[in-house]
């Protein structure tokens, strides 16, 4: 086992990268291992599911016909399955254990949405068969599955972070942060399960009689209730814009040296590295809302909202992972070493 490196207590929270400062703590190592295993497991499971689903459709199960979209889905599934088998999650965690690796991973995460949206724009502009594209991003599609899994994983990480802050003997401030993380976890899980109609999309059960009359799409969810369905698009667009502005608030506080590490603001305000995820979600979702109100927008269709939701959910997942690592507790022995004179 490598020897712990003496560091000052202030160094445990100094600076504000998206990945927490490198500190050799038992809980930090445990959380890194957990994240690595979770990433590998999710990549493998999702990849296998996508390949099996595409194979079934290509084979004509359920009367479906082979399409180029299904071939793309199968290829994407194979890529994810291979990444999980090669333990990409462990490689990423090992890479981030060094200063250069941490900075490299931060740059990769920060630039990913810009590169992804550039590729998406090229693909989207070149789409000639809009109906086939709508199938690719329709409800129950790969994009919606990713959104569900991202919110599900984010919810779990928020809950685990909150549980660590809510334990016995914690002070009022830490319990308050614990309650915040628990709330964020519950909200993330609710959004994720709503995305899949609480399992109806997966198991295809009949909609309860009460919801048949109250739900505009006859599904087992709340966001399509007739009372709010016409407003849910506008609400979602406002959330995307609002979270983007929160990133700007954090950047301003950091620039003025007014952001307190491991504070309420640190927990709520997403890191500036995540700007692209929420910004592009807003830039997609606002025009979609305009389309819903009969404003003509070139190229875009209303189903593009699924892409925006997927990007937003990935940003939420990365924020939850950052909090999960950042709120890892230092070892008492390290705090003693940190307090020692040079």
mmCIF file of C-alpha atoms in Angstrom:
data_model
loop_
_atom_site.group_PDB
_atom_site.id
_atom_site.type_symbol
_atom_site.label_atom_id
_atom_site.label_comp_id
_atom_site.label_asym_id
_atom_site.label_seq_id
_atom_site.Cartn_x
_atom_site.Cartn_y
_atom_site.Cartn_z
ATOM 1 C CA UNK A 1 0.000 0.000 0.000
ATOM 2 C CA UNK A 2 1.435 3.402 -0.934
ATOM 3 C CA UNK A 3 2.464 5.653 1.920
ATOM 4 C CA UNK A 4 0.048 8.490 2.710
ATOM 5 C CA UNK A 5 1.402 11.882 1.719
ATOM 6 C CA UNK A 6 1.255 14.531 4.448
ATOM 7 C CA UNK A 7 -0.843 17.491 3.358
ATOM 8 C CA UNK A 8 -2.317 20.478 5.073
ATOM 9 C CA UNK A 9 -5.987 20.437 6.002
ATOM 10 C CA UNK A 10 -6.612 23.441 3.781
ATOM 11 C CA UNK A 11 -5.205 21.524 0.825
ATOM 12 C CA UNK A 12 -8.011 19.001 1.101
ATOM 13 C CA UNK A 13 -10.447 21.647 -0.088
ATOM 14 C CA UNK A 14 -8.161 24.142 -1.794
ATOM 15 C CA UNK A 15 -8.758 25.018 -5.410
ATOM 16 C CA UNK A 16 -11.890 23.980 -7.248
ATOM 17 C CA UNK A 17 -11.321 21.561 -10.122
ATOM 18 C CA UNK A 18 -14.184 19.371 -11.270
ATOM 19 C CA UNK A 19 -12.221 16.460 -9.840
ATOM 20 C CA UNK A 20 -11.461 17.068 -6.143
ATOM 21 C CA UNK A 21 -7.857 17.819 -5.147
ATOM 22 C CA UNK A 22 -5.662 14.745 -4.904
ATOM 23 C CA UNK A 23 -5.718 13.581 -1.296
ATOM 24 C CA UNK A 24 -4.795 10.097 -0.123
ATOM 25 C CA UNK A 25 -7.753 9.143 2.045
ATOM 26 C CA UNK A 26 -9.293 5.771 2.674
ATOM 27 C CA UNK A 27 -12.816 6.912 1.809
ATOM 28 C CA UNK A 28 -11.634 8.676 -1.344
ATOM 29 C CA UNK A 29 -9.955 5.483 -2.569
ATOM 30 C CA UNK A 30 -13.062 3.461 -1.740
ATOM 31 C CA UNK A 31 -15.275 5.859 -3.656
ATOM 32 C CA UNK A 32 -12.951 5.867 -6.640
ATOM 33 C CA UNK A 33 -13.039 2.058 -6.746
ATOM 34 C CA UNK A 34 -16.834 2.092 -6.459
ATOM 35 C CA UNK A 35 -17.156 4.598 -9.288
ATOM 36 C CA UNK A 36 -14.763 2.615 -11.473
ATOM 37 C CA UNK A 37 -16.728 -0.595 -10.952
ATOM 38 C CA UNK A 38 -20.057 1.163 -11.492
ATOM 39 C CA UNK A 39 -18.861 2.734 -14.763
ATOM 40 C CA UNK A 40 -17.586 -0.600 -16.067
ATOM 41 C CA UNK A 41 -20.761 -2.412 -15.046
ATOM 42 C CA UNK A 42 -23.063 0.185 -16.595
ATOM 43 C CA UNK A 43 -21.081 0.279 -19.832
ATOM 44 C CA UNK A 44 -21.165 -3.499 -20.140
ATOM 45 C CA UNK A 45 -24.840 -3.863 -19.226
ATOM 46 C CA UNK A 46 -25.974 -1.062 -21.531
ATOM 47 C CA UNK A 47 -23.823 -2.325 -24.375
ATOM 48 C CA UNK A 48 -25.219 -5.862 -24.055
ATOM 49 C CA UNK A 49 -28.789 -4.538 -23.872
ATOM 50 C CA UNK A 50 -28.361 -2.404 -26.991
ATOM 51 C CA UNK A 51 -26.823 -5.270 -28.948
ATOM 52 C CA UNK A 52 -29.559 -7.712 -27.955
ATOM 53 C CA UNK A 53 -32.293 -5.185 -28.714
ATOM 54 C CA UNK A 54 -30.842 -4.362 -32.134
ATOM 55 C CA UNK A 55 -30.273 -8.044 -32.905
ATOM 56 C CA UNK A 56 -33.895 -8.834 -32.087
ATOM 57 C CA UNK A 57 -35.175 -6.080 -34.350
ATOM 58 C CA UNK A 58 -32.814 -7.042 -37.163
ATOM 59 C CA UNK A 59 -34.016 -10.658 -36.819
ATOM 60 C CA UNK A 60 -37.589 -9.433 -37.273
ATOM 61 C CA UNK A 61 -38.830 -10.233 -33.779
ATOM 62 C CA UNK A 62 -42.148 -8.472 -33.234
ATOM 63 C CA UNK A 63 -42.531 -7.804 -36.957
ATOM 64 C CA UNK A 64 -39.767 -5.187 -37.157
ATOM 65 C CA UNK A 65 -37.706 -4.663 -40.299
ATOM 66 C CA UNK A 66 -33.905 -4.303 -40.410
ATOM 67 C CA UNK A 67 -32.743 -0.699 -40.790
ATOM 68 C CA UNK A 68 -29.445 1.147 -40.849
ATOM 69 C CA UNK A 69 -30.395 2.755 -37.516
ATOM 70 C CA UNK A 70 -30.495 -0.667 -35.853
ATOM 71 C CA UNK A 71 -27.054 -1.446 -37.249
ATOM 72 C CA UNK A 72 -25.736 1.797 -35.735
ATOM 73 C CA UNK A 73 -27.320 0.898 -32.389
ATOM 74 C CA UNK A 74 -25.718 -2.559 -32.504
ATOM 75 C CA UNK A 75 -22.317 -1.022 -33.270
ATOM 76 C CA UNK A 76 -22.698 1.462 -30.437
ATOM 77 C CA UNK A 77 -23.649 -1.363 -28.092
ATOM 78 C CA UNK A 78 -20.558 -3.335 -29.106
ATOM 79 C CA UNK A 79 -18.402 -0.287 -28.426
ATOM 80 C CA UNK A 80 -19.877 0.145 -24.941
ATOM 81 C CA UNK A 81 -19.600 -3.566 -24.156
ATOM 82 C CA UNK A 82 -15.942 -3.547 -25.199
ATOM 83 C CA UNK A 83 -15.261 -0.461 -23.063
ATOM 84 C CA UNK A 84 -16.790 -2.161 -20.022
ATOM 85 C CA UNK A 85 -14.882 -5.385 -20.645
ATOM 86 C CA UNK A 86 -11.610 -3.440 -20.949
ATOM 87 C CA UNK A 87 -12.448 -1.709 -17.635
ATOM 88 C CA UNK A 88 -12.484 1.795 -18.988
ATOM 89 C CA UNK A 89 -13.850 3.072 -15.653
ATOM 90 C CA UNK A 90 -10.855 1.757 -13.760
ATOM 91 C CA UNK A 91 -8.497 3.240 -16.341
ATOM 92 C CA UNK A 92 -10.146 6.646 -15.997
ATOM 93 C CA UNK A 93 -9.922 6.556 -12.199
ATOM 94 C CA UNK A 94 -6.268 5.481 -12.340
ATOM 95 C CA UNK A 95 -5.544 8.229 -14.858
ATOM 96 C CA UNK A 96 -7.170 10.866 -12.652
ATOM 97 C CA UNK A 97 -4.992 9.800 -9.715
ATOM 98 C CA UNK A 98 -2.143 11.925 -11.109
ATOM 99 C CA UNK A 99 -2.077 15.695 -11.532
ATOM 100 C CA UNK A 100 -1.588 15.493 -15.307
ATOM 101 C CA UNK A 101 -4.251 12.818 -15.633
ATOM 102 C CA UNK A 102 -6.717 14.845 -13.583
ATOM 103 C CA UNK A 103 -6.224 17.912 -15.755
ATOM 104 C CA UNK A 104 -6.467 15.794 -18.891
ATOM 105 C CA UNK A 105 -9.714 14.189 -17.757
ATOM 106 C CA UNK A 106 -11.137 17.601 -16.850
ATOM 107 C CA UNK A 107 -10.350 18.894 -20.331
ATOM 108 C CA UNK A 108 -11.871 15.775 -21.878
ATOM 109 C CA UNK A 109 -15.078 16.164 -19.882
ATOM 110 C CA UNK A 110 -15.247 19.875 -20.583
ATOM 111 C CA UNK A 111 -14.798 19.623 -24.348
ATOM 112 C CA UNK A 112 -16.891 16.496 -24.861
ATOM 113 C CA UNK A 113 -20.284 18.237 -25.253
ATOM 114 C CA UNK A 114 -18.830 20.712 -27.748
ATOM 115 C CA UNK A 115 -17.378 17.915 -29.882
ATOM 116 C CA UNK A 116 -20.521 15.800 -29.513
ATOM 117 C CA UNK A 117 -22.820 18.651 -30.526
ATOM 118 C CA UNK A 118 -20.613 19.521 -33.503
ATOM 119 C CA UNK A 119 -20.913 15.937 -34.758
ATOM 120 C CA UNK A 120 -24.632 15.928 -33.986
ATOM 121 C CA UNK A 121 -25.129 19.162 -35.950
ATOM 122 C CA UNK A 122 -23.319 17.713 -38.982
ATOM 123 C CA UNK A 123 -25.396 14.540 -38.788
ATOM 124 C CA UNK A 124 -28.670 16.363 -38.101
ATOM 125 C CA UNK A 125 -28.267 18.806 -40.986
ATOM 126 C CA UNK A 126 -27.547 15.898 -43.329
ATOM 127 C CA UNK A 127 -30.596 13.844 -42.300
ATOM 128 C CA UNK A 128 -32.859 13.264 -45.285
ATOM 129 C CA UNK A 129 -35.170 10.627 -43.797
ATOM 130 C CA UNK A 130 -36.682 12.577 -40.891
ATOM 131 C CA UNK A 131 -39.098 9.761 -40.023
ATOM 132 C CA UNK A 132 -36.213 7.320 -39.484
ATOM 133 C CA UNK A 133 -34.437 9.929 -37.376
ATOM 134 C CA UNK A 134 -37.523 10.393 -35.207
ATOM 135 C CA UNK A 135 -37.482 6.638 -34.498
ATOM 136 C CA UNK A 136 -33.877 6.949 -33.342
ATOM 137 C CA UNK A 137 -34.765 9.652 -30.784
ATOM 138 C CA UNK A 138 -38.360 8.658 -30.007
ATOM 139 C CA UNK A 139 -39.665 7.566 -26.599
ATOM 140 C CA UNK A 140 -38.160 4.219 -25.634
ATOM 141 C CA UNK A 141 -35.141 4.878 -27.888
ATOM 142 C CA UNK A 142 -31.462 4.600 -27.056
ATOM 143 C CA UNK A 143 -31.353 8.306 -26.199
ATOM 144 C CA UNK A 144 -34.186 7.981 -23.683
ATOM 145 C CA UNK A 145 -32.569 4.907 -22.153
ATOM 146 C CA UNK A 146 -29.348 6.851 -21.666
ATOM 147 C CA UNK A 147 -31.266 9.705 -20.033
ATOM 148 C CA UNK A 148 -32.930 7.233 -17.664
ATOM 149 C CA UNK A 149 -29.647 5.548 -16.740
ATOM 150 C CA UNK A 150 -27.829 8.867 -16.244
ATOM 151 C CA UNK A 151 -30.523 10.157 -13.865
ATOM 152 C CA UNK A 152 -30.667 6.796 -12.089
ATOM 153 C CA UNK A 153 -26.902 6.723 -11.523
ATOM 154 C CA UNK A 154 -26.893 10.393 -10.466
ATOM 155 C CA UNK A 155 -29.648 9.703 -7.947
ATOM 156 C CA UNK A 156 -27.693 6.845 -6.401
ATOM 157 C CA UNK A 157 -24.518 8.932 -6.115
ATOM 158 C CA UNK A 158 -26.385 11.862 -4.545
ATOM 159 C CA UNK A 159 -28.008 9.502 -2.025
ATOM 160 C CA UNK A 160 -24.662 7.928 -1.124
ATOM 161 C CA UNK A 161 -23.105 11.370 -0.666
ATOM 162 C CA UNK A 162 -26.036 12.483 1.472
ATOM 163 C CA UNK A 163 -25.873 9.374 3.628
ATOM 164 C CA UNK A 164 -22.211 10.101 4.352
ATOM 165 C CA UNK A 165 -23.091 13.608 5.552
ATOM 166 C CA UNK A 166 -26.200 12.555 7.488
ATOM 167 C CA UNK A 167 -24.554 9.977 9.763
ATOM 168 C CA UNK A 168 -24.590 10.040 13.575
ATOM 169 C CA UNK A 169 -22.478 12.649 15.306
ATOM 170 C CA UNK A 170 -22.567 15.021 12.336
ATOM 171 C CA UNK A 171 -22.902 18.738 12.986
ATOM 172 C CA UNK A 172 -25.888 20.813 11.940
ATOM 173 C CA UNK A 173 -24.136 22.139 8.847
ATOM 174 C CA UNK A 174 -23.128 18.692 7.606
ATOM 175 C CA UNK A 175 -26.586 17.277 8.248
ATOM 176 C CA UNK A 176 -28.033 20.188 6.281
ATOM 177 C CA UNK A 177 -25.789 19.340 3.338
ATOM 178 C CA UNK A 178 -26.732 15.700 3.779
ATOM 179 C CA UNK A 179 -30.416 16.611 3.512
ATOM 180 C CA UNK A 180 -29.654 18.595 0.346
ATOM 181 C CA UNK A 181 -27.858 15.669 -1.291
ATOM 182 C CA UNK A 182 -30.618 13.261 -0.272
ATOM 183 C CA UNK A 183 -33.181 15.611 -1.813
ATOM 184 C CA UNK A 184 -31.164 15.878 -5.025
ATOM 185 C CA UNK A 185 -30.939 12.094 -5.095
ATOM 186 C CA UNK A 186 -34.679 11.596 -4.704
ATOM 187 C CA UNK A 187 -35.438 14.224 -7.371
ATOM 188 C CA UNK A 188 -32.972 12.626 -9.810
ATOM 189 C CA UNK A 189 -34.523 9.190 -9.268
ATOM 190 C CA UNK A 190 -38.041 10.568 -9.719
ATOM 191 C CA UNK A 191 -37.076 12.219 -13.004
ATOM 192 C CA UNK A 192 -35.379 9.039 -14.202
ATOM 193 C CA UNK A 193 -38.324 6.788 -13.386
ATOM 194 C CA UNK A 194 -40.743 9.295 -14.892
ATOM 195 C CA UNK A 195 -38.668 9.128 -18.083
ATOM 196 C CA UNK A 196 -39.435 5.398 -18.375
ATOM 197 C CA UNK A 197 -43.014 5.734 -17.065
ATOM 198 C CA UNK A 198 -42.032 3.887 -13.896
ATOM 199 C CA UNK A 199 -41.200 0.718 -15.821
ATOM 200 C CA UNK A 200 -44.138 0.683 -18.231
ATOM 201 C CA UNK A 201 -41.797 1.405 -21.145
ATOM 202 C CA UNK A 202 -39.797 -1.696 -20.153
ATOM 203 C CA UNK A 203 -42.511 -4.146 -19.064
ATOM 204 C CA UNK A 204 -45.344 -2.759 -21.196
ATOM 205 C CA UNK A 205 -48.101 -3.134 -18.571
ATOM 206 C CA UNK A 206 -51.564 -1.694 -19.038
ATOM 207 C CA UNK A 207 -52.068 1.866 -17.827
ATOM 208 C CA UNK A 208 -54.241 2.060 -14.673
ATOM 209 C CA UNK A 209 -57.782 3.233 -15.345
ATOM 210 C CA UNK A 210 -57.277 6.408 -13.293
ATOM 211 C CA UNK A 211 -54.379 7.521 -15.492
ATOM 212 C CA UNK A 212 -56.087 6.606 -18.769
ATOM 213 C CA UNK A 213 -58.481 9.493 -18.310
ATOM 214 C CA UNK A 214 -56.028 11.894 -16.615
ATOM 215 C CA UNK A 215 -52.878 11.230 -18.684
ATOM 216 C CA UNK A 216 -52.694 12.836 -22.115
ATOM 217 C CA UNK A 217 -50.557 9.974 -23.472
ATOM 218 C CA UNK A 218 -52.333 7.194 -21.524
ATOM 219 C CA UNK A 219 -49.071 6.337 -19.712
ATOM 220 C CA UNK A 220 -48.076 5.632 -16.113
ATOM 221 C CA UNK A 221 -46.383 8.917 -15.338
ATOM 222 C CA UNK A 222 -47.070 12.347 -13.914
ATOM 223 C CA UNK A 223 -45.396 14.669 -16.408
ATOM 224 C CA UNK A 224 -47.957 13.823 -19.092
ATOM 225 C CA UNK A 225 -50.994 14.556 -16.945
ATOM 226 C CA UNK A 226 -53.399 16.681 -18.931
ATOM 227 C CA UNK A 227 -53.117 19.476 -16.361
ATOM 228 C CA UNK A 228 -49.386 20.007 -16.871
ATOM 229 C CA UNK A 229 -48.469 18.416 -20.205
ATOM 230 C CA UNK A 230 -48.769 21.668 -22.153
ATOM 231 C CA UNK A 231 -46.523 23.375 -19.600
ATOM 232 C CA UNK A 232 -43.906 20.652 -19.042
ATOM 233 C CA UNK A 233 -41.945 21.657 -22.157
ATOM 234 C CA UNK A 234 -41.672 25.266 -21.016
ATOM 235 C CA UNK A 235 -40.803 24.182 -17.472
ATOM 236 C CA UNK A 236 -38.034 21.881 -18.734
ATOM 237 C CA UNK A 237 -36.616 24.610 -20.975
ATOM 238 C CA UNK A 238 -36.612 27.011 -18.010
ATOM 239 C CA UNK A 239 -34.741 24.433 -15.900
ATOM 240 C CA UNK A 240 -32.098 24.000 -18.623
ATOM 241 C CA UNK A 241 -31.609 27.770 -18.863
ATOM 242 C CA UNK A 242 -31.636 28.161 -15.076
ATOM 243 C CA UNK A 243 -28.962 25.520 -14.461
ATOM 244 C CA UNK A 244 -26.825 27.079 -17.201
ATOM 245 C CA UNK A 245 -27.062 30.395 -15.353
ATOM 246 C CA UNK A 246 -26.059 28.635 -12.112
ATOM 247 C CA UNK A 247 -22.817 27.602 -13.800
ATOM 248 C CA UNK A 248 -22.229 31.280 -14.567
ATOM 249 C CA UNK A 249 -22.922 32.198 -10.933
ATOM 250 C CA UNK A 250 -20.319 29.677 -9.793
ATOM 251 C CA UNK A 251 -17.769 31.018 -12.267
ATOM 252 C CA UNK A 252 -18.339 34.558 -10.965
ATOM 253 C CA UNK A 253 -17.979 33.488 -7.321
ATOM 254 C CA UNK A 254 -14.778 31.590 -8.092
ATOM 255 C CA UNK A 255 -13.325 34.518 -10.032
ATOM 256 C CA UNK A 256 -13.879 36.753 -7.005
ATOM 257 C CA UNK A 257 -12.615 34.179 -4.511
ATOM 258 C CA UNK A 258 -15.996 34.038 -2.762
ATOM 259 C CA UNK A 259 -16.884 30.373 -3.237
ATOM 260 C CA UNK A 260 -16.424 28.469 0.034
ATOM 261 C CA UNK A 261 -15.267 24.885 -0.601
ATOM 262 C CA UNK A 262 -17.691 22.119 0.492
ATOM 263 C CA UNK A 263 -20.384 24.706 1.164
ATOM 264 C CA UNK A 264 -24.025 24.825 0.113
ATOM 265 C CA UNK A 265 -23.053 26.840 -2.969
ATOM 266 C CA UNK A 266 -20.314 24.311 -3.792
ATOM 267 C CA UNK A 267 -22.915 21.531 -3.692
ATOM 268 C CA UNK A 268 -25.643 23.303 -5.666
ATOM 269 C CA UNK A 269 -23.702 25.201 -8.329
ATOM 270 C CA UNK A 270 -22.351 22.961 -11.138
ATOM 271 C CA UNK A 271 -18.693 23.336 -12.003
ATOM 272 C CA UNK A 272 -17.807 25.558 -14.960
ATOM 273 C CA UNK A 273 -16.350 22.536 -16.771
ATOM 274 C CA UNK A 274 -19.929 21.265 -17.131
ATOM 275 C CA UNK A 275 -21.139 24.403 -18.914
ATOM 276 C CA UNK A 276 -21.434 22.722 -22.309
ATOM 277 C CA UNK A 277 -23.810 20.009 -21.096
ATOM 278 C CA UNK A 278 -26.394 22.459 -19.769
ATOM 279 C CA UNK A 279 -25.810 25.209 -22.343
ATOM 280 C CA UNK A 280 -26.413 22.956 -25.343
ATOM 281 C CA UNK A 281 -29.399 21.378 -23.610
ATOM 282 C CA UNK A 282 -30.884 24.873 -23.282
ATOM 283 C CA UNK A 283 -29.964 25.823 -26.856
ATOM 284 C CA UNK A 284 -31.818 22.747 -28.112
ATOM 285 C CA UNK A 285 -34.776 22.826 -25.771
ATOM 286 C CA UNK A 286 -35.754 26.486 -26.118
ATOM 287 C CA UNK A 287 -36.214 26.242 -29.930
ATOM 288 C CA UNK A 288 -38.151 22.995 -29.433
ATOM 289 C CA UNK A 289 -40.567 24.852 -27.151
ATOM 290 C CA UNK A 290 -40.893 27.497 -29.854
ATOM 291 C CA UNK A 291 -41.742 24.722 -32.318
ATOM 292 C CA UNK A 292 -44.439 23.521 -29.949
ATOM 293 C CA UNK A 293 -45.899 27.035 -30.129
ATOM 294 C CA UNK A 294 -45.949 26.923 -33.954
ATOM 295 C CA UNK A 295 -42.808 28.983 -34.524
ATOM 296 C CA UNK A 296 -40.940 27.617 -37.528
ATOM 297 C CA UNK A 297 -37.349 26.603 -36.711
ATOM 298 C CA UNK A 298 -35.205 25.272 -39.595
ATOM 299 C CA UNK A 299 -33.944 21.659 -39.318
ATOM 300 C CA UNK A 300 -35.181 20.990 -35.752
ATOM 301 C CA UNK A 301 -38.121 18.710 -34.893
ATOM 302 C CA UNK A 302 -39.808 18.379 -31.519
ATOM 303 C CA UNK A 303 -38.215 14.963 -30.879
ATOM 304 C CA UNK A 304 -34.845 16.733 -30.610
ATOM 305 C CA UNK A 305 -35.863 17.405 -27.010
ATOM 306 C CA UNK A 306 -34.732 13.844 -26.210
ATOM 307 C CA UNK A 307 -31.167 14.765 -27.230
ATOM 308 C CA UNK A 308 -31.311 17.855 -25.013
ATOM 309 C CA UNK A 309 -32.584 15.805 -22.070
ATOM 310 C CA UNK A 310 -29.836 13.212 -22.573
ATOM 311 C CA UNK A 311 -27.135 15.880 -22.553
ATOM 312 C CA UNK A 312 -28.629 17.569 -19.488
ATOM 313 C CA UNK A 313 -28.852 14.261 -17.580
ATOM 314 C CA UNK A 314 -25.192 13.516 -18.337
ATOM 315 C CA UNK A 315 -24.271 16.897 -16.860
ATOM 316 C CA UNK A 316 -26.273 16.056 -13.729
ATOM 317 C CA UNK A 317 -24.498 12.694 -13.475
ATOM 318 C CA UNK A 318 -21.054 14.296 -13.718
ATOM 319 C CA UNK A 319 -22.014 16.855 -11.071
ATOM 320 C CA UNK A 320 -23.190 14.081 -8.745
ATOM 321 C CA UNK A 321 -19.949 12.169 -9.298
ATOM 322 C CA UNK A 322 -17.941 15.275 -8.497
ATOM 323 C CA UNK A 323 -19.868 15.767 -5.250
ATOM 324 C CA UNK A 324 -19.468 12.088 -4.365
ATOM 325 C CA UNK A 325 -15.684 12.369 -4.576
ATOM 326 C CA UNK A 326 -15.395 15.910 -3.207
ATOM 327 C CA UNK A 327 -17.282 15.087 -0.029
ATOM 328 C CA UNK A 328 -15.099 12.063 0.772
ATOM 329 C CA UNK A 329 -13.903 12.521 4.339
ATOM 330 C CA UNK A 330 -10.181 12.857 5.119
ATOM 331 C CA UNK A 331 -8.571 10.331 7.412
ATOM 332 C CA UNK A 332 -8.111 11.603 11.000
ATOM 333 C CA UNK A 333 -4.423 10.667 10.822
ATOM 334 C CA UNK A 334 -4.011 12.944 7.771
ATOM 335 C CA UNK A 335 -5.637 15.858 9.551
ATOM 336 C CA UNK A 336 -3.123 15.352 12.384
ATOM 337 C CA UNK A 337 -0.287 15.368 9.847
ATOM 338 C CA UNK A 338 -1.758 18.449 8.191
ATOM 339 C CA UNK A 339 -1.784 20.314 11.463
ATOM 340 C CA UNK A 340 1.875 19.481 12.127
ATOM 341 C CA UNK A 341 4.440 22.233 11.442
ATOM 342 C CA UNK A 342 6.637 21.993 8.337
#
